[in-house]
Amino acid sequence: MDNMTMLGRKTEEKSAGLSSKTRYMVETALMIAIVLIMGNTVLGTIPTPFLKVSIVTVPVALAAMLIGPTAGIICGIVFGFNSFAGALTGASGMLSTLFTISPAGVFFTAVVARFLDATVVSFIFQALKKTKLKQASYYITGALMPLFNTVFFMSALCIFFYNTDYVQGLVAKYNATNAFSFVIAMVGVQATVEAVIGCLLAGTLGVVLSKVLRRA
């Protein structure tokens, strides 16, 4: 009888483990699908009279907060490859132009930068969640994901392409005197708006869903 009981418990544990693994894969796949849908449709932007604000980093942040750092990193990489695909198809005007100059530079700017963004922010969330800032960690992560996305993307852009004729044309357009002033002039306002929206949107969704899904 004892052996049967032990066998039953082991079977239940294995079933629970399989169920948990399956749920993890399904949730991650769902977030990947959302990243791709938002990255290729108008659902990924919030149009304003002056800016086209991207919110594709929201599902990346939610994956990191609700599923785990690996899921967040995977979604970040998918975001990056989708952006890189835009350079190949011509969907992204700037990256498509830069691709003719340096495919490797565009790969780093589009993919590696998003990988670094998702990795750094995912682990920042894991660290903050263990402190007194647990509740605030969702809002901080929501703000940092788009902010770091801009930082890593523009840093890579300047490292690989700042001295090219194309970027120097933009530098002249914004009357920038150096790489830092160029970045601030080109994306400073947009990065700030995206960080605020990410904080409110991803942060609020993260708090609500963590309670609904019992991930808090």
PDB file of C-alpha atoms in Angstrom:
ATOM      1  CA  MET A   1       0.000   0.000   0.000  1.00  0.00           C
ATOM      2  CA  ASP A   2       2.822   2.355   0.914  1.00  0.00           C
ATOM      3  CA  ASN A   3       4.570   1.616  -2.367  1.00  0.00           C
ATOM      4  CA  MET A   4       1.401   2.409  -4.314  1.00  0.00           C
ATOM      5  CA  THR A   5       0.981   5.679  -2.436  1.00  0.00           C
ATOM      6  CA  MET A   6       4.571   6.699  -3.147  1.00  0.00           C
ATOM      7  CA  LEU A   7       4.172   5.774  -6.809  1.00  0.00           C
ATOM      8  CA  GLY A   8       1.020   7.878  -7.002  1.00  0.00           C
ATOM      9  CA  ARG A   9       2.788  10.863  -5.489  1.00  0.00           C
ATOM     10  CA  LYS A  10       5.690  10.547  -7.933  1.00  0.00           C
ATOM     11  CA  THR A  11       3.266  10.352 -10.845  1.00  0.00           C
ATOM     12  CA  GLU A  12       1.471  13.480  -9.625  1.00  0.00           C
ATOM     13  CA  GLU A  13       4.781  15.322  -9.245  1.00  0.00           C
ATOM     14  CA  LYS A  14       5.832  14.372 -12.776  1.00  0.00           C
ATOM     15  CA  SER A  15       2.442  15.456 -14.141  1.00  0.00           C
ATOM     16  CA  ALA A  16       2.660  18.755 -12.298  1.00  0.00           C
ATOM     17  CA  GLY A  17       6.163  19.312 -13.647  1.00  0.00           C
ATOM     18  CA  LEU A  18       5.032  18.595 -17.217  1.00  0.00           C
ATOM     19  CA  SER A  19       2.029  20.871 -16.803  1.00  0.00           C
ATOM     20  CA  SER A  20       4.239  23.668 -15.493  1.00  0.00           C
ATOM     21  CA  LYS A  21       6.692  23.256 -18.382  1.00  0.00           C
ATOM     22  CA  THR A  22       3.867  23.204 -20.920  1.00  0.00           C
ATOM     23  CA  ARG A  23       2.306  26.298 -19.391  1.00  0.00           C
ATOM     24  CA  TYR A  24       5.673  28.077 -19.529  1.00  0.00           C
ATOM     25  CA  MET A  25       6.073  27.241 -23.228  1.00  0.00           C
ATOM     26  CA  VAL A  26       2.512  28.302 -24.062  1.00  0.00           C
ATOM     27  CA  GLU A  27       2.822  31.607 -22.199  1.00  0.00           C
ATOM     28  CA  THR A  28       6.177  32.365 -23.812  1.00  0.00           C
ATOM     29  CA  ALA A  29       4.816  31.506 -27.264  1.00  0.00           C
ATOM     30  CA  LEU A  30       1.844  33.788 -26.616  1.00  0.00           C
ATOM     31  CA  MET A  31       4.131  36.686 -25.702  1.00  0.00           C
ATOM     32  CA  ILE A  32       6.244  36.030 -28.799  1.00  0.00           C
ATOM     33  CA  ALA A  33       3.104  36.154 -30.926  1.00  0.00           C
ATOM     34  CA  ILE A  34       2.088  39.459 -29.320  1.00  0.00           C
ATOM     35  CA  VAL A  35       5.559  40.920 -29.977  1.00  0.00           C
ATOM     36  CA  LEU A  36       5.344  39.914 -33.645  1.00  0.00           C
ATOM     37  CA  ILE A  37       1.783  41.194 -34.072  1.00  0.00           C
ATOM     38  CA  MET A  38       2.594  44.507 -32.426  1.00  0.00           C
ATOM     39  CA  GLY A  39       5.876  44.782 -34.305  1.00  0.00           C
ATOM     40  CA  ASN A  40       4.185  44.383 -37.684  1.00  0.00           C
ATOM     41  CA  THR A  41       0.891  46.233 -37.239  1.00  0.00           C
ATOM     42  CA  VAL A  42      -0.395  49.562 -35.976  1.00  0.00           C
ATOM     43  CA  LEU A  43      -1.076  47.876 -32.634  1.00  0.00           C
ATOM     44  CA  GLY A  44       2.579  48.399 -31.776  1.00  0.00           C
ATOM     45  CA  THR A  45       2.390  52.173 -31.910  1.00  0.00           C
ATOM     46  CA  ILE A  46       0.443  54.980 -30.298  1.00  0.00           C
ATOM     47  CA  PRO A  47       0.101  57.832 -32.805  1.00  0.00           C
ATOM     48  CA  THR A  48       0.290  61.355 -31.417  1.00  0.00           C
ATOM     49  CA  PRO A  49       0.216  64.729 -33.209  1.00  0.00           C
ATOM     50  CA  PHE A  50       4.012  64.934 -32.989  1.00  0.00           C
ATOM     51  CA  LEU A  51       5.399  61.429 -32.372  1.00  0.00           C
ATOM     52  CA  LYS A  52       4.791  57.809 -33.295  1.00  0.00           C
ATOM     53  CA  VAL A  53       5.331  56.132 -29.930  1.00  0.00           C
ATOM     54  CA  SER A  54       6.355  52.476 -29.978  1.00  0.00           C
ATOM     55  CA  ILE A  55       4.975  50.123 -27.309  1.00  0.00           C
ATOM     56  CA  VAL A  56       6.473  46.865 -28.633  1.00  0.00           C
ATOM     57  CA  THR A  57       8.634  46.686 -25.520  1.00  0.00           C
ATOM     58  CA  VAL A  58       5.498  46.241 -23.363  1.00  0.00           C
ATOM     59  CA  PRO A  59       5.056  42.496 -24.054  1.00  0.00           C
ATOM     60  CA  VAL A  60       8.806  42.027 -23.628  1.00  0.00           C
ATOM     61  CA  ALA A  61       8.579  43.624 -20.189  1.00  0.00           C
ATOM     62  CA  LEU A  62       5.490  41.573 -19.293  1.00  0.00           C
ATOM     63  CA  ALA A  63       7.242  38.357 -20.306  1.00  0.00           C
ATOM     64  CA  ALA A  64      10.144  39.220 -18.019  1.00  0.00           C
ATOM     65  CA  MET A  65       7.827  40.132 -15.140  1.00  0.00           C
ATOM     66  CA  LEU A  66       5.227  37.360 -15.392  1.00  0.00           C
ATOM     67  CA  ILE A  67       7.073  34.392 -16.906  1.00  0.00           C
ATOM     68  CA  GLY A  68      10.730  34.928 -16.077  1.00  0.00           C
ATOM     69  CA  PRO A  69      14.013  36.405 -17.336  1.00  0.00           C
ATOM     70  CA  THR A  70      14.539  33.730 -19.993  1.00  0.00           C
ATOM     71  CA  ALA A  71      11.124  34.435 -21.499  1.00  0.00           C
ATOM     72  CA  GLY A  72      11.862  38.159 -21.417  1.00  0.00           C
ATOM     73  CA  ILE A  73      15.177  37.625 -23.189  1.00  0.00           C
ATOM     74  CA  ILE A  74      13.581  35.375 -25.823  1.00  0.00           C
ATOM     75  CA  CYS A  75      10.926  38.003 -26.539  1.00  0.00           C
ATOM     76  CA  GLY A  76      13.622  40.667 -26.739  1.00  0.00           C
ATOM     77  CA  ILE A  77      15.527  38.602 -29.306  1.00  0.00           C
ATOM     78  CA  VAL A  78      12.343  38.059 -31.328  1.00  0.00           C
ATOM     79  CA  PHE A  79      11.749  41.809 -31.245  1.00  0.00           C
ATOM     80  CA  GLY A  80      15.276  42.317 -32.532  1.00  0.00           C
ATOM     81  CA  PHE A  81      15.026  39.774 -35.347  1.00  0.00           C
ATOM     82  CA  ASN A  82      11.704  41.249 -36.416  1.00  0.00           C
ATOM     83  CA  SER A  83      13.375  44.644 -36.635  1.00  0.00           C
ATOM     84  CA  PHE A  84      16.280  43.091 -38.571  1.00  0.00           C
ATOM     85  CA  ALA A  85      13.790  41.511 -40.967  1.00  0.00           C
ATOM     86  CA  GLY A  86      12.410  44.997 -41.547  1.00  0.00           C
ATOM     87  CA  ALA A  87      15.870  46.053 -42.702  1.00  0.00           C
ATOM     88  CA  LEU A  88      15.943  43.179 -45.196  1.00  0.00           C
ATOM     89  CA  THR A  89      12.458  43.786 -46.594  1.00  0.00           C
ATOM     90  CA  GLY A  90      12.652  47.572 -46.695  1.00  0.00           C
ATOM     91  CA  ALA A  91       9.998  48.000 -44.023  1.00  0.00           C
ATOM     92  CA  SER A  92      12.476  50.011 -41.953  1.00  0.00           C
ATOM     93  CA  GLY A  93      13.769  52.846 -44.093  1.00  0.00           C
ATOM     94  CA  MET A  94      16.732  53.808 -41.921  1.00  0.00           C
ATOM     95  CA  LEU A  95      17.902  50.267 -41.148  1.00  0.00           C
ATOM     96  CA  SER A  96      17.440  49.242 -44.783  1.00  0.00           C
ATOM     97  CA  THR A  97      19.709  52.077 -45.877  1.00  0.00           C
ATOM     98  CA  LEU A  98      22.282  51.265 -43.207  1.00  0.00           C
ATOM     99  CA  PHE A  99      22.161  47.583 -44.172  1.00  0.00           C
ATOM    100  CA  THR A 100      23.757  48.482 -47.524  1.00  0.00           C
ATOM    101  CA  ILE A 101      26.652  49.968 -45.560  1.00  0.00           C
ATOM    102  CA  SER A 102      27.157  47.271 -42.911  1.00  0.00           C
ATOM    103  CA  PRO A 103      24.882  44.239 -42.497  1.00  0.00           C
ATOM    104  CA  ALA A 104      26.802  43.251 -39.361  1.00  0.00           C
ATOM    105  CA  GLY A 105      26.317  46.708 -37.896  1.00  0.00           C
ATOM    106  CA  VAL A 106      22.581  46.554 -38.537  1.00  0.00           C
ATOM    107  CA  PHE A 107      22.401  43.074 -36.962  1.00  0.00           C
ATOM    108  CA  PHE A 108      24.100  44.383 -33.832  1.00  0.00           C
ATOM    109  CA  THR A 109      21.906  47.489 -33.762  1.00  0.00           C
ATOM    110  CA  ALA A 110      18.639  45.629 -34.334  1.00  0.00           C
ATOM    111  CA  VAL A 111      19.184  42.275 -32.606  1.00  0.00           C
ATOM    112  CA  VAL A 112      22.052  42.440 -30.121  1.00  0.00           C
ATOM    113  CA  ALA A 113      20.879  45.771 -28.719  1.00  0.00           C
ATOM    114  CA  ARG A 114      17.407  44.301 -28.005  1.00  0.00           C
ATOM    115  CA  PHE A 115      18.992  41.196 -26.482  1.00  0.00           C
ATOM    116  CA  LEU A 116      21.050  43.388 -24.138  1.00  0.00           C
ATOM    117  CA  ASP A 117      18.009  45.492 -23.273  1.00  0.00           C
ATOM    118  CA  ALA A 118      15.847  42.476 -22.380  1.00  0.00           C
ATOM    119  CA  THR A 119      18.670  40.765 -20.480  1.00  0.00           C
ATOM    120  CA  VAL A 120      19.659  43.740 -18.338  1.00  0.00           C
ATOM    121  CA  VAL A 121      16.092  44.818 -17.518  1.00  0.00           C
ATOM    122  CA  SER A 122      14.885  41.256 -16.842  1.00  0.00           C
ATOM    123  CA  PHE A 123      17.538  40.751 -14.194  1.00  0.00           C
ATOM    124  CA  ILE A 124      17.010  44.223 -12.748  1.00  0.00           C
ATOM    125  CA  PHE A 125      13.383  43.214 -12.203  1.00  0.00           C
ATOM    126  CA  GLN A 126      14.425  39.970 -10.534  1.00  0.00           C
ATOM    127  CA  ALA A 127      16.699  41.917  -8.191  1.00  0.00           C
ATOM    128  CA  LEU A 128      14.143  44.627  -7.379  1.00  0.00           C
ATOM    129  CA  LYS A 129      11.402  42.074  -6.757  1.00  0.00           C
ATOM    130  CA  LYS A 130      13.376  40.758  -3.776  1.00  0.00           C
ATOM    131  CA  THR A 131      13.567  44.200  -2.129  1.00  0.00           C
ATOM    132  CA  LYS A 132      11.112  46.610  -0.547  1.00  0.00           C
ATOM    133  CA  LEU A 133      10.510  47.930  -4.060  1.00  0.00           C
ATOM    134  CA  LYS A 134       8.647  44.760  -5.061  1.00  0.00           C
ATOM    135  CA  GLN A 135       5.434  46.612  -5.972  1.00  0.00           C
ATOM    136  CA  ALA A 136       7.285  49.445  -7.676  1.00  0.00           C
ATOM    137  CA  SER A 137       9.509  46.980  -9.572  1.00  0.00           C
ATOM    138  CA  TYR A 138       6.745  46.429 -12.144  1.00  0.00           C
ATOM    139  CA  TYR A 139       6.539  50.129 -12.955  1.00  0.00           C
ATOM    140  CA  ILE A 140      10.315  50.549 -12.929  1.00  0.00           C
ATOM    141  CA  THR A 141      10.701  47.622 -15.318  1.00  0.00           C
ATOM    142  CA  GLY A 142       7.954  48.995 -17.564  1.00  0.00           C
ATOM    143  CA  ALA A 143       9.863  52.267 -17.831  1.00  0.00           C
ATOM    144  CA  LEU A 144      13.359  50.803 -18.162  1.00  0.00           C
ATOM    145  CA  MET A 145      12.554  48.408 -21.011  1.00  0.00           C
ATOM    146  CA  PRO A 146      11.806  51.126 -23.606  1.00  0.00           C
ATOM    147  CA  LEU A 147      14.421  53.459 -22.121  1.00  0.00           C
ATOM    148  CA  PHE A 148      17.233  50.896 -22.305  1.00  0.00           C
ATOM    149  CA  ASN A 149      15.987  49.854 -25.734  1.00  0.00           C
ATOM    150  CA  THR A 150      16.648  53.402 -26.916  1.00  0.00           C
ATOM    151  CA  VAL A 151      20.003  53.599 -25.126  1.00  0.00           C
ATOM    152  CA  PHE A 152      21.364  50.341 -26.574  1.00  0.00           C
ATOM    153  CA  PHE A 153      19.879  50.905 -30.041  1.00  0.00           C
ATOM    154  CA  MET A 154      21.207  54.441 -30.414  1.00  0.00           C
ATOM    155  CA  SER A 155      24.569  53.516 -28.880  1.00  0.00           C
ATOM    156  CA  ALA A 156      25.007  50.752 -31.449  1.00  0.00           C
ATOM    157  CA  LEU A 157      23.842  53.088 -34.204  1.00  0.00           C
ATOM    158  CA  CYS A 158      26.468  55.648 -33.262  1.00  0.00           C
ATOM    159  CA  ILE A 159      29.232  53.064 -32.811  1.00  0.00           C
ATOM    160  CA  PHE A 160      28.722  51.546 -36.253  1.00  0.00           C
ATOM    161  CA  PHE A 161      27.264  54.355 -38.342  1.00  0.00           C
ATOM    162  CA  TYR A 162      27.904  57.772 -36.801  1.00  0.00           C
ATOM    163  CA  ASN A 163      30.589  58.679 -39.349  1.00  0.00           C
ATOM    164  CA  THR A 164      28.594  57.526 -42.370  1.00  0.00           C
ATOM    165  CA  ASP A 165      27.167  60.063 -44.806  1.00  0.00           C
ATOM    166  CA  TYR A 166      23.625  58.978 -43.947  1.00  0.00           C
ATOM    167  CA  VAL A 167      23.906  59.602 -40.214  1.00  0.00           C
ATOM    168  CA  GLN A 168      25.991  62.721 -40.698  1.00  0.00           C
ATOM    169  CA  GLY A 169      23.120  64.047 -42.775  1.00  0.00           C
ATOM    170  CA  LEU A 170      20.845  63.512 -39.773  1.00  0.00           C
ATOM    171  CA  VAL A 171      23.418  65.123 -37.497  1.00  0.00           C
ATOM    172  CA  ALA A 172      23.373  68.224 -39.696  1.00  0.00           C
ATOM    173  CA  LYS A 173      19.574  68.171 -39.791  1.00  0.00           C
ATOM    174  CA  TYR A 174      19.381  68.288 -35.991  1.00  0.00           C
ATOM    175  CA  ASN A 175      22.296  70.760 -35.720  1.00  0.00           C
ATOM    176  CA  ALA A 176      24.070  68.348 -33.367  1.00  0.00           C
ATOM    177  CA  THR A 177      27.676  68.969 -32.397  1.00  0.00           C
ATOM    178  CA  ASN A 178      28.490  65.451 -31.201  1.00  0.00           C
ATOM    179  CA  ALA A 179      27.022  61.943 -30.899  1.00  0.00           C
ATOM    180  CA  PHE A 180      25.391  62.609 -27.525  1.00  0.00           C
ATOM    181  CA  SER A 181      23.633  65.787 -28.656  1.00  0.00           C
ATOM    182  CA  PHE A 182      22.558  63.971 -31.821  1.00  0.00           C
ATOM    183  CA  VAL A 183      20.890  61.183 -29.818  1.00  0.00           C
ATOM    184  CA  ILE A 184      19.163  63.647 -27.496  1.00  0.00           C
ATOM    185  CA  ALA A 185      17.933  65.771 -30.395  1.00  0.00           C
ATOM    186  CA  MET A 186      16.729  62.804 -32.435  1.00  0.00           C
ATOM    187  CA  VAL A 187      15.079  60.574 -29.821  1.00  0.00           C
ATOM    188  CA  GLY A 188      15.268  62.356 -26.473  1.00  0.00           C
ATOM    189  CA  VAL A 189      11.612  63.397 -26.322  1.00  0.00           C
ATOM    190  CA  GLN A 190      10.365  60.138 -27.839  1.00  0.00           C
ATOM    191  CA  ALA A 191      12.414  58.026 -25.407  1.00  0.00           C
ATOM    192  CA  THR A 192      10.987  59.983 -22.477  1.00  0.00           C
ATOM    193  CA  VAL A 193       7.400  59.562 -23.698  1.00  0.00           C
ATOM    194  CA  GLU A 194       7.913  55.839 -24.346  1.00  0.00           C
ATOM    195  CA  ALA A 195       9.391  55.377 -20.871  1.00  0.00           C
ATOM    196  CA  VAL A 196       6.399  57.095 -19.249  1.00  0.00           C
ATOM    197  CA  ILE A 197       3.894  55.079 -21.285  1.00  0.00           C
ATOM    198  CA  GLY A 198       5.828  51.878 -20.624  1.00  0.00           C
ATOM    199  CA  CYS A 199       5.841  52.634 -16.915  1.00  0.00           C
ATOM    200  CA  LEU A 200       2.085  53.188 -16.799  1.00  0.00           C
ATOM    201  CA  LEU A 201       0.990  50.522 -19.275  1.00  0.00           C
ATOM    202  CA  ALA A 202       3.400  47.637 -18.648  1.00  0.00           C
ATOM    203  CA  GLY A 203       3.640  48.459 -14.955  1.00  0.00           C
ATOM    204  CA  THR A 204      -0.111  48.454 -14.392  1.00  0.00           C
ATOM    205  CA  LEU A 205      -0.654  45.322 -16.494  1.00  0.00           C
ATOM    206  CA  GLY A 206       2.202  43.624 -14.675  1.00  0.00           C
ATOM    207  CA  VAL A 207       0.757  44.340 -11.234  1.00  0.00           C
ATOM    208  CA  VAL A 208      -2.774  43.285 -12.211  1.00  0.00           C
ATOM    209  CA  LEU A 209      -1.773  40.140 -14.104  1.00  0.00           C
ATOM    210  CA  SER A 210       0.707  39.054 -11.433  1.00  0.00           C
ATOM    211  CA  LYS A 211      -2.167  38.993  -8.954  1.00  0.00           C
ATOM    212  CA  VAL A 212      -4.610  37.325 -11.353  1.00  0.00           C
ATOM    213  CA  LEU A 213      -2.049  34.679 -12.313  1.00  0.00           C
ATOM    214  CA  ARG A 214      -0.735  34.476  -8.751  1.00  0.00           C
ATOM    215  CA  ARG A 215       2.803  35.412  -9.784  1.00  0.00           C
ATOM    216  CA  ALA A 216       3.201  38.180  -7.195  1.00  0.00           C
TER     217      ALA A 216
END
